[in-house]
Amino acid sequence: MKRIGFLSFGHYQPVPGSQARTATDALLQTIDLAQAAEELGIDGAYVRVHHFAPQFASPFPLLAAMAARTSRIELGTGVIDMRYENPLYMAEEAAITDLISNGRLQLGISRGSPETALRGYEAFGYVLAEGSSDADDARARTAIFRAAISGEGMAPANPQMTGRTGLLAIAPQSPGLSERIWWGAGTRKTAKWVGEQGMNLMSSTLLTEDTGVPFGDLQAEQIAIYRQAWADAGHEGTPRVSVSRSILPIVSDLDRAYFGREAAAGSHDQVGHLDGGLARFGKSYVGEPSAIVDQLQTDAAVHDADTVLVTIPNQLGVDYNSHLLETIVQHIAPELGWR
């Protein structure tokens, strides 16, 4: 059975029509939406992380607040840019947040995407080592982070304080968190690496490569490569895979006012240049629920993934996004065999 979650980018801006005009609005509304989504039966509440932009940034205080207001729904990120992170401090924050949530944290991380700031991570105090790439740096930080949340020793003990020698692990530890780490992959090559590393796979509405095939087919190929790499590496258990989709059903006059023009125009994959190469952007699914069901039934990646994250227009507020999620749960999910 499919899990369904929402993914919020946390945009805020004082523009006409926005219900999230300030950072306070965006943060408090996301806490409220997580609670509303849990009541609707939605499985996950995820937030995107950006820096130097009017969007969500440091996610752990927000996730902890969401955890305190909910009891069942998964709470996650999609994704944290590891170039900006101190892996040990992040390991402590992640463990604390996971304990508050009683083991519901699903942490998506990656190298990140192009940001508004040029080499913004340098302003955070992180300068790439000579000869190291963004990807190298993010993966090195990730290796330290994963070791830390797995309980490995990170710092030498002070015998005068502890009465022993050896390496100390970070505290607290949250058992099981290490199995709930996801990597956001934009290419088939990266998906293979994720499978080899034994992390779950998170794939969004953007792939940083293009072979000319439809987005869903290219993403399904990525998923197949990932699962084969996982199996070849000998990892135990069944890995999880999520894909993100923009799903905007129209069942009311308000829906039509917001998205009717987009539905009439139709939506298709887009190909463009990003980060020095070709990228393929997935289309939006906009229209009557029955039409959206027909389109999603032909989306190979949606079929292959176990989790679908619906990207929401968070600036339209809690009430509207609750309505959007309820429409998906009532009129789209059952027709596709999702719970």
mmCIF file of N, CA and C in Angstrom, residues 184-298:
data_model
loop_
_atom_site.group_PDB
_atom_site.id
_atom_site.type_symbol
_atom_site.label_atom_id
_atom_site.label_comp_id
_atom_site.label_asym_id
_atom_site.label_seq_id
_atom_site.Cartn_x
_atom_site.Cartn_y
_atom_site.Cartn_z
ATOM 1 N N GLY A 184 18.531 12.273 -1.374
ATOM 2 C CA GLY A 184 17.853 12.835 -2.531
ATOM 3 C C GLY A 184 18.724 12.710 -3.770
ATOM 4 N N ALA A 185 18.339 11.845 -4.689
ATOM 5 C CA ALA A 185 19.150 11.559 -5.877
ATOM 6 C C ALA A 185 18.525 12.183 -7.118
ATOM 7 N N GLY A 186 19.357 12.856 -7.921
ATOM 8 C CA GLY A 186 18.871 13.475 -9.152
ATOM 9 C C GLY A 186 19.304 12.761 -10.411
ATOM 10 N N THR A 187 20.133 11.713 -10.282
ATOM 11 C CA THR A 187 20.619 10.987 -11.455
ATOM 12 C C THR A 187 20.623 9.487 -11.165
ATOM 13 N N ARG A 188 20.737 8.711 -12.229
ATOM 14 C CA ARG A 188 20.817 7.259 -12.076
ATOM 15 C C ARG A 188 22.126 6.853 -11.405
ATOM 16 N N LYS A 189 23.211 7.568 -11.712
ATOM 17 C CA LYS A 189 24.500 7.274 -11.091
ATOM 18 C C LYS A 189 24.438 7.462 -9.578
ATOM 19 N N THR A 190 23.805 8.560 -9.158
ATOM 20 C CA THR A 190 23.672 8.800 -7.722
ATOM 21 C C THR A 190 22.760 7.765 -7.077
ATOM 22 N N ALA A 191 21.686 7.382 -7.772
ATOM 23 C CA ALA A 191 20.778 6.364 -7.234
ATOM 24 C C ALA A 191 21.520 5.056 -6.970
ATOM 25 N N LYS A 192 22.422 4.695 -7.856
ATOM 26 C CA LYS A 192 23.226 3.486 -7.664
ATOM 27 C C LYS A 192 24.081 3.621 -6.406
ATOM 28 N N TRP A 193 24.696 4.784 -6.221
ATOM 29 C CA TRP A 193 25.514 5.020 -5.031
ATOM 30 C C TRP A 193 24.674 4.926 -3.767
ATOM 31 N N VAL A 194 23.455 5.460 -3.783
ATOM 32 C CA VAL A 194 22.579 5.418 -2.611
ATOM 33 C C VAL A 194 22.266 3.974 -2.236
ATOM 34 N N GLY A 195 21.966 3.146 -3.240
ATOM 35 C CA GLY A 195 21.705 1.738 -2.972
ATOM 36 C C GLY A 195 22.907 1.047 -2.365
ATOM 37 N N GLU A 196 24.085 1.351 -2.878
ATOM 38 C CA GLU A 196 25.309 0.755 -2.332
ATOM 39 C C GLU A 196 25.533 1.170 -0.882
ATOM 40 N N GLN A 197 25.145 2.408 -0.559
ATOM 41 C CA GLN A 197 25.351 2.932 0.793
ATOM 42 C C GLN A 197 24.313 2.433 1.792
ATOM 43 N N GLY A 198 23.204 1.901 1.301
ATOM 44 C CA GLY A 198 22.179 1.383 2.204
ATOM 45 C C GLY A 198 21.262 2.432 2.783
ATOM 46 N N MET A 199 21.098 3.559 2.067
ATOM 47 C CA MET A 199 20.131 4.570 2.480
ATOM 48 C C MET A 199 18.858 4.416 1.664
ATOM 49 N N ASN A 200 17.752 4.958 2.170
ATOM 50 C CA ASN A 200 16.521 5.008 1.394
ATOM 51 C C ASN A 200 16.677 6.045 0.289
ATOM 52 N N LEU A 201 15.841 5.940 -0.750
ATOM 53 C CA LEU A 201 15.959 6.813 -1.919
ATOM 54 C C LEU A 201 14.815 7.810 -1.955
ATOM 55 N N MET A 202 15.160 9.084 -2.144
ATOM 56 C CA MET A 202 14.184 10.151 -2.281
ATOM 57 C C MET A 202 14.415 10.820 -3.636
ATOM 58 N N SER A 203 13.374 10.847 -4.461
ATOM 59 C CA SER A 203 13.499 11.445 -5.794
ATOM 60 C C SER A 203 12.368 12.445 -5.991
ATOM 61 N N SER A 204 12.707 13.647 -6.456
ATOM 62 C CA SER A 204 11.725 14.731 -6.480
ATOM 63 C C SER A 204 11.137 14.929 -7.869
ATOM 64 N N THR A 205 10.607 16.125 -8.123
ATOM 65 C CA THR A 205 10.038 16.444 -9.433
ATOM 66 C C THR A 205 11.101 17.000 -10.367
ATOM 67 N N LEU A 206 12.368 16.822 -10.029
ATOM 68 C CA LEU A 206 13.474 17.306 -10.845
ATOM 69 C C LEU A 206 14.555 16.241 -10.918
ATOM 70 N N LEU A 207 15.006 15.924 -12.130
ATOM 71 C CA LEU A 207 16.149 15.057 -12.343
ATOM 72 C C LEU A 207 17.212 15.861 -13.091
ATOM 73 N N THR A 208 18.442 15.789 -12.611
ATOM 74 C CA THR A 208 19.509 16.583 -13.228
ATOM 75 C C THR A 208 20.196 15.815 -14.350
ATOM 76 N N GLU A 209 19.399 15.128 -15.143
ATOM 77 C CA GLU A 209 19.844 14.474 -16.364
ATOM 78 C C GLU A 209 18.624 14.288 -17.253
ATOM 79 N N ASP A 210 18.844 14.033 -18.533
ATOM 80 C CA ASP A 210 17.739 13.844 -19.458
ATOM 81 C C ASP A 210 18.166 12.894 -20.562
ATOM 82 N N THR A 211 17.317 11.892 -20.828
ATOM 83 C CA THR A 211 17.608 10.939 -21.910
ATOM 84 C C THR A 211 16.549 10.988 -23.003
ATOM 85 N N GLY A 212 15.590 11.913 -22.859
ATOM 86 C CA GLY A 212 14.547 12.034 -23.869
ATOM 87 C C GLY A 212 13.290 11.246 -23.576
ATOM 88 N N VAL A 213 13.307 10.403 -22.537
ATOM 89 C CA VAL A 213 12.111 9.629 -22.195
ATOM 90 C C VAL A 213 11.276 10.428 -21.203
ATOM 91 N N PRO A 214 9.983 10.098 -21.048
ATOM 92 C CA PRO A 214 9.156 10.820 -20.069
ATOM 93 C C PRO A 214 9.752 10.762 -18.666
ATOM 94 N N PHE A 215 9.455 11.797 -17.894
ATOM 95 C CA PHE A 215 10.025 11.932 -16.556
ATOM 96 C C PHE A 215 9.779 10.693 -15.707
ATOM 97 N N GLY A 216 8.539 10.206 -15.680
ATOM 98 C CA GLY A 216 8.211 9.051 -14.855
ATOM 99 C C GLY A 216 8.986 7.815 -15.248
ATOM 100 N N ASP A 217 9.231 7.631 -16.554
ATOM 101 C CA ASP A 217 9.998 6.478 -17.020
ATOM 102 C C ASP A 217 11.467 6.587 -16.612
ATOM 103 N N LEU A 218 12.030 7.806 -16.738
ATOM 104 C CA LEU A 218 13.421 8.004 -16.336
ATOM 105 C C LEU A 218 13.574 7.787 -14.830
ATOM 106 N N GLN A 219 12.614 8.271 -14.073
ATOM 107 C CA GLN A 219 12.662 8.097 -12.621
ATOM 108 C C GLN A 219 12.490 6.625 -12.244
ATOM 109 N N ALA A 220 11.644 5.900 -12.964
ATOM 110 C CA ALA A 220 11.469 4.470 -12.698
ATOM 111 C C ALA A 220 12.761 3.709 -12.979
ATOM 112 N N GLU A 221 13.484 4.129 -14.014
ATOM 113 C CA GLU A 221 14.782 3.519 -14.300
ATOM 114 C C GLU A 221 15.754 3.781 -13.152
ATOM 115 N N GLN A 222 15.717 4.979 -12.629
ATOM 116 C CA GLN A 222 16.547 5.333 -11.481
ATOM 117 C C GLN A 222 16.229 4.430 -10.288
ATOM 118 N N ILE A 223 14.936 4.217 -10.037
ATOM 119 C CA ILE A 223 14.508 3.391 -8.911
ATOM 120 C C ILE A 223 14.983 1.944 -9.088
ATOM 121 N N ALA A 224 14.882 1.426 -10.309
ATOM 122 C CA ALA A 224 15.302 0.047 -10.571
ATOM 123 C C ALA A 224 16.803 -0.120 -10.349
ATOM 124 N N ILE A 225 17.583 0.858 -10.788
ATOM 125 C CA ILE A 225 19.037 0.811 -10.587
ATOM 126 C C ILE A 225 19.354 0.842 -9.096
ATOM 127 N N TYR A 226 18.645 1.680 -8.372
ATOM 128 C CA TYR A 226 18.841 1.794 -6.931
ATOM 129 C C TYR A 226 18.561 0.461 -6.236
ATOM 130 N N ARG A 227 17.444 -0.150 -6.535
ATOM 131 C CA ARG A 227 17.080 -1.400 -5.847
ATOM 132 C C ARG A 227 18.051 -2.523 -6.195
ATOM 133 N N GLN A 228 18.534 -2.547 -7.436
ATOM 134 C CA GLN A 228 19.509 -3.567 -7.810
ATOM 135 C C GLN A 228 20.819 -3.355 -7.057
ATOM 136 N N ALA A 229 21.235 -2.095 -6.926
ATOM 137 C CA ALA A 229 22.473 -1.797 -6.198
ATOM 138 C C ALA A 229 22.338 -2.174 -4.722
ATOM 139 N N TRP A 230 21.167 -1.918 -4.148
ATOM 140 C CA TRP A 230 20.910 -2.304 -2.754
ATOM 141 C C TRP A 230 21.073 -3.820 -2.591
ATOM 142 N N ALA A 231 20.452 -4.566 -3.495
ATOM 143 C CA ALA A 231 20.519 -6.030 -3.421
ATOM 144 C C ALA A 231 21.942 -6.523 -3.640
ATOM 145 N N ASP A 232 22.641 -5.966 -4.622
ATOM 146 C CA ASP A 232 24.007 -6.401 -4.919
ATOM 147 C C ASP A 232 24.953 -6.128 -3.750
ATOM 148 N N ALA A 233 24.669 -5.056 -2.985
ATOM 149 C CA ALA A 233 25.519 -4.716 -1.843
ATOM 150 C C ALA A 233 25.251 -5.615 -0.640
ATOM 151 N N GLY A 234 24.178 -6.402 -0.686
ATOM 152 C CA GLY A 234 23.886 -7.337 0.390
ATOM 153 C C GLY A 234 23.219 -6.727 1.604
ATOM 154 N N HIS A 235 22.594 -5.561 1.436
ATOM 155 C CA HIS A 235 21.908 -4.939 2.574
ATOM 156 C C HIS A 235 20.658 -5.735 2.941
ATOM 157 N N GLU A 236 20.368 -5.801 4.223
ATOM 158 C CA GLU A 236 19.185 -6.508 4.682
ATOM 159 C C GLU A 236 17.962 -5.607 4.619
ATOM 160 N N GLY A 237 16.788 -6.228 4.655
ATOM 161 C CA GLY A 237 15.549 -5.473 4.682
ATOM 162 C C GLY A 237 15.140 -4.954 3.317
ATOM 163 N N THR A 238 14.030 -4.249 3.315
ATOM 164 C CA THR A 238 13.489 -3.679 2.081
ATOM 165 C C THR A 238 13.631 -2.166 2.137
ATOM 166 N N PRO A 239 14.340 -1.563 1.181
ATOM 167 C CA PRO A 239 14.517 -0.109 1.221
ATOM 168 C C PRO A 239 13.244 0.613 0.814
ATOM 169 N N ARG A 240 13.112 1.835 1.279
ATOM 170 C CA ARG A 240 11.965 2.653 0.902
ATOM 171 C C ARG A 240 12.350 3.638 -0.197
ATOM 172 N N VAL A 241 11.372 3.969 -1.023
ATOM 173 C CA VAL A 241 11.573 4.898 -2.133
ATOM 174 C C VAL A 241 10.411 5.881 -2.158
ATOM 175 N N SER A 242 10.734 7.172 -2.214
ATOM 176 C CA SER A 242 9.677 8.176 -2.363
ATOM 177 C C SER A 242 9.885 8.972 -3.639
ATOM 178 N N VAL A 243 8.771 9.401 -4.222
ATOM 179 C CA VAL A 243 8.800 10.343 -5.335
ATOM 180 C C VAL A 243 7.873 11.497 -4.984
ATOM 181 N N SER A 244 8.168 12.672 -5.496
ATOM 182 C CA SER A 244 7.327 13.846 -5.261
ATOM 183 C C SER A 244 6.534 14.173 -6.515
ATOM 184 N N ARG A 245 5.299 14.613 -6.311
ATOM 185 C CA ARG A 245 4.447 14.994 -7.434
ATOM 186 C C ARG A 245 3.618 16.211 -7.047
ATOM 187 N N SER A 246 3.403 17.077 -8.017
ATOM 188 C CA SER A 246 2.492 18.202 -7.847
ATOM 189 C C SER A 246 1.109 17.747 -8.296
ATOM 190 N N ILE A 247 0.181 17.583 -7.349
ATOM 191 C CA ILE A 247 -1.166 17.075 -7.619
ATOM 192 C C ILE A 247 -2.169 18.118 -7.141
ATOM 193 N N LEU A 248 -2.927 18.674 -8.074
ATOM 194 C CA LEU A 248 -3.846 19.778 -7.762
ATOM 195 C C LEU A 248 -5.235 19.448 -8.309
ATOM 196 N N PRO A 249 -6.038 18.704 -7.553
ATOM 197 C CA PRO A 249 -7.380 18.331 -8.021
ATOM 198 C C PRO A 249 -8.339 19.513 -7.969
ATOM 199 N N ILE A 250 -9.250 19.546 -8.919
ATOM 200 C CA ILE A 250 -10.247 20.617 -8.997
ATOM 201 C C ILE A 250 -11.621 20.033 -8.733
ATOM 202 N N VAL A 251 -12.201 20.408 -7.573
ATOM 203 C CA VAL A 251 -13.535 19.916 -7.219
ATOM 204 C C VAL A 251 -14.440 21.049 -6.740
ATOM 205 N N SER A 252 -13.928 22.275 -6.751
ATOM 206 C CA SER A 252 -14.726 23.404 -6.265
ATOM 207 C C SER A 252 -14.429 24.646 -7.098
ATOM 208 N N ASP A 253 -15.263 25.655 -6.925
ATOM 209 C CA ASP A 253 -15.040 26.916 -7.629
ATOM 210 C C ASP A 253 -13.722 27.552 -7.189
ATOM 211 N N LEU A 254 -13.373 27.392 -5.917
ATOM 212 C CA LEU A 254 -12.114 27.969 -5.446
ATOM 213 C C LEU A 254 -10.926 27.268 -6.108
ATOM 214 N N ASP A 255 -10.982 25.936 -6.207
ATOM 215 C CA ASP A 255 -9.932 25.205 -6.914
ATOM 216 C C ASP A 255 -9.792 25.720 -8.339
ATOM 217 N N ARG A 256 -10.949 25.907 -8.978
ATOM 218 C CA ARG A 256 -10.957 26.351 -10.379
ATOM 219 C C ARG A 256 -10.388 27.759 -10.510
ATOM 220 N N ALA A 257 -10.672 28.608 -9.529
ATOM 221 C CA ALA A 257 -10.133 29.967 -9.567
ATOM 222 C C ALA A 257 -8.610 29.950 -9.453
ATOM 223 N N TYR A 258 -8.103 29.067 -8.604
ATOM 224 C CA TYR A 258 -6.655 28.996 -8.426
ATOM 225 C C TYR A 258 -5.957 28.305 -9.598
ATOM 226 N N PHE A 259 -6.519 27.176 -10.065
ATOM 227 C CA PHE A 259 -5.766 26.309 -10.966
ATOM 228 C C PHE A 259 -6.484 25.961 -12.269
ATOM 229 N N GLY A 260 -7.645 26.556 -12.491
ATOM 230 C CA GLY A 260 -8.392 26.220 -13.703
ATOM 231 C C GLY A 260 -7.643 26.560 -14.971
ATOM 232 N N ARG A 261 -6.978 27.695 -14.980
ATOM 233 C CA ARG A 261 -6.229 28.080 -16.183
ATOM 234 C C ARG A 261 -5.092 27.101 -16.458
ATOM 235 N N GLU A 262 -4.425 26.663 -15.384
ATOM 236 C CA GLU A 262 -3.336 25.694 -15.547
ATOM 237 C C GLU A 262 -3.873 24.354 -16.056
ATOM 238 N N ALA A 263 -5.055 23.960 -15.568
ATOM 239 C CA ALA A 263 -5.653 22.712 -16.031
ATOM 240 C C ALA A 263 -6.008 22.793 -17.513
ATOM 241 N N ALA A 264 -6.556 23.943 -17.925
ATOM 242 C CA ALA A 264 -6.946 24.108 -19.328
ATOM 243 C C ALA A 264 -5.735 24.106 -20.254
ATOM 244 N N ALA A 265 -4.621 24.656 -19.778
ATOM 245 C CA ALA A 265 -3.419 24.732 -20.609
ATOM 246 C C ALA A 265 -2.724 23.381 -20.736
ATOM 247 N N GLY A 266 -2.945 22.501 -19.779
ATOM 248 C CA GLY A 266 -2.254 21.217 -19.784
ATOM 249 C C GLY A 266 -0.842 21.344 -19.255
ATOM 250 N N SER A 267 -0.290 20.246 -18.816
ATOM 251 C CA SER A 267 1.054 20.258 -18.236
ATOM 252 C C SER A 267 1.891 19.147 -18.847
ATOM 253 N N HIS A 268 3.134 19.453 -19.100
ATOM 254 C CA HIS A 268 4.047 18.495 -19.708
ATOM 255 C C HIS A 268 5.410 18.593 -19.033
ATOM 256 N N ASP A 269 6.207 17.538 -19.184
ATOM 257 C CA ASP A 269 7.585 17.607 -18.710
ATOM 258 C C ASP A 269 8.278 18.797 -19.359
ATOM 259 N N GLN A 270 9.228 19.356 -18.622
ATOM 260 C CA GLN A 270 10.043 20.438 -19.174
ATOM 261 C C GLN A 270 11.511 20.067 -19.065
ATOM 262 N N VAL A 271 12.259 20.458 -20.092
ATOM 263 C CA VAL A 271 13.702 20.214 -20.114
ATOM 264 C C VAL A 271 14.411 21.557 -20.173
ATOM 265 N N GLY A 272 15.397 21.744 -19.313
ATOM 266 C CA GLY A 272 16.132 22.999 -19.286
ATOM 267 C C GLY A 272 17.537 22.791 -18.760
ATOM 268 N N HIS A 273 18.283 23.870 -18.703
ATOM 269 C CA HIS A 273 19.659 23.821 -18.204
ATOM 270 C C HIS A 273 19.675 24.198 -16.724
ATOM 271 N N LEU A 274 20.348 23.401 -15.935
ATOM 272 C CA LEU A 274 20.455 23.657 -14.502
ATOM 273 C C LEU A 274 21.790 23.133 -14.008
ATOM 274 N N ASP A 275 22.499 23.972 -13.275
ATOM 275 C CA ASP A 275 23.741 23.545 -12.643
ATOM 276 C C ASP A 275 24.737 22.991 -13.664
ATOM 277 N N GLY A 276 24.754 23.601 -14.850
ATOM 278 C CA GLY A 276 25.745 23.236 -15.858
ATOM 279 C C GLY A 276 25.373 22.083 -16.755
ATOM 280 N N GLY A 277 24.135 21.592 -16.683
ATOM 281 C CA GLY A 277 23.746 20.485 -17.552
ATOM 282 C C GLY A 277 22.257 20.468 -17.795
ATOM 283 N N LEU A 278 21.809 19.498 -18.594
ATOM 284 C CA LEU A 278 20.389 19.353 -18.866
ATOM 285 C C LEU A 278 19.667 18.764 -17.657
ATOM 286 N N ALA A 279 18.444 19.209 -17.440
ATOM 287 C CA ALA A 279 17.619 18.681 -16.362
ATOM 288 C C ALA A 279 16.203 18.498 -16.876
ATOM 289 N N ARG A 280 15.516 17.500 -16.343
ATOM 290 C CA ARG A 280 14.116 17.258 -16.714
ATOM 291 C C ARG A 280 13.236 17.489 -15.495
ATOM 292 N N PHE A 281 12.214 18.324 -15.694
ATOM 293 C CA PHE A 281 11.272 18.666 -14.630
ATOM 294 C C PHE A 281 9.960 17.919 -14.883
ATOM 295 N N GLY A 282 9.432 17.277 -13.861
ATOM 296 C CA GLY A 282 8.175 16.550 -14.001
ATOM 297 C C GLY A 282 6.989 17.487 -14.115
ATOM 298 N N LYS A 283 5.949 17.021 -14.759
ATOM 299 C CA LYS A 283 4.760 17.840 -14.964
ATOM 300 C C LYS A 283 3.898 17.880 -13.710
ATOM 301 N N SER A 284 2.986 18.836 -13.686
ATOM 302 C CA SER A 284 1.985 18.903 -12.628
ATOM 303 C C SER A 284 0.744 18.136 -13.058
ATOM 304 N N TYR A 285 0.045 17.555 -12.089
ATOM 305 C CA TYR A 285 -1.207 16.838 -12.352
ATOM 306 C C TYR A 285 -2.351 17.727 -11.861
ATOM 307 N N VAL A 286 -3.023 18.374 -12.802
ATOM 308 C CA VAL A 286 -4.030 19.365 -12.473
ATOM 309 C C VAL A 286 -5.314 19.049 -13.229
ATOM 310 N N GLY A 287 -6.451 19.036 -12.529
ATOM 311 C CA GLY A 287 -7.728 18.813 -13.200
ATOM 312 C C GLY A 287 -8.711 18.067 -12.318
ATOM 313 N N GLU A 288 -9.747 17.550 -12.947
ATOM 314 C CA GLU A 288 -10.733 16.753 -12.225
ATOM 315 C C GLU A 288 -10.068 15.491 -11.670
ATOM 316 N N PRO A 289 -10.491 15.014 -10.509
ATOM 317 C CA PRO A 289 -9.850 13.835 -9.918
ATOM 318 C C PRO A 289 -9.768 12.638 -10.852
ATOM 319 N N SER A 290 -10.820 12.374 -11.612
ATOM 320 C CA SER A 290 -10.802 11.210 -12.502
ATOM 321 C C SER A 290 -9.717 11.341 -13.566
ATOM 322 N N ALA A 291 -9.502 12.572 -14.059
ATOM 323 C CA ALA A 291 -8.458 12.798 -15.057
ATOM 324 C C ALA A 291 -7.076 12.616 -14.449
ATOM 325 N N ILE A 292 -6.916 13.079 -13.207
ATOM 326 C CA ILE A 292 -5.632 12.910 -12.527
ATOM 327 C C ILE A 292 -5.350 11.434 -12.278
ATOM 328 N N VAL A 293 -6.375 10.679 -11.895
ATOM 329 C CA VAL A 293 -6.211 9.233 -11.691
ATOM 330 C C VAL A 293 -5.720 8.573 -12.974
ATOM 331 N N ASP A 294 -6.339 8.916 -14.106
ATOM 332 C CA ASP A 294 -5.943 8.329 -15.390
ATOM 333 C C ASP A 294 -4.476 8.627 -15.697
ATOM 334 N N GLN A 295 -4.046 9.849 -15.414
ATOM 335 C CA GLN A 295 -2.659 10.211 -15.708
ATOM 336 C C GLN A 295 -1.679 9.517 -14.763
ATOM 337 N N LEU A 296 -2.018 9.470 -13.479
ATOM 338 C CA LEU A 296 -1.114 8.840 -12.521
ATOM 339 C C LEU A 296 -0.989 7.340 -12.756
ATOM 340 N N GLN A 297 -2.026 6.725 -13.325
ATOM 341 C CA GLN A 297 -1.963 5.292 -13.607
ATOM 342 C C GLN A 297 -0.906 4.958 -14.655
ATOM 343 N N THR A 298 -0.493 5.952 -15.438
ATOM 344 C CA THR A 298 0.540 5.718 -16.455
ATOM 345 C C THR A 298 1.909 6.228 -16.015
#
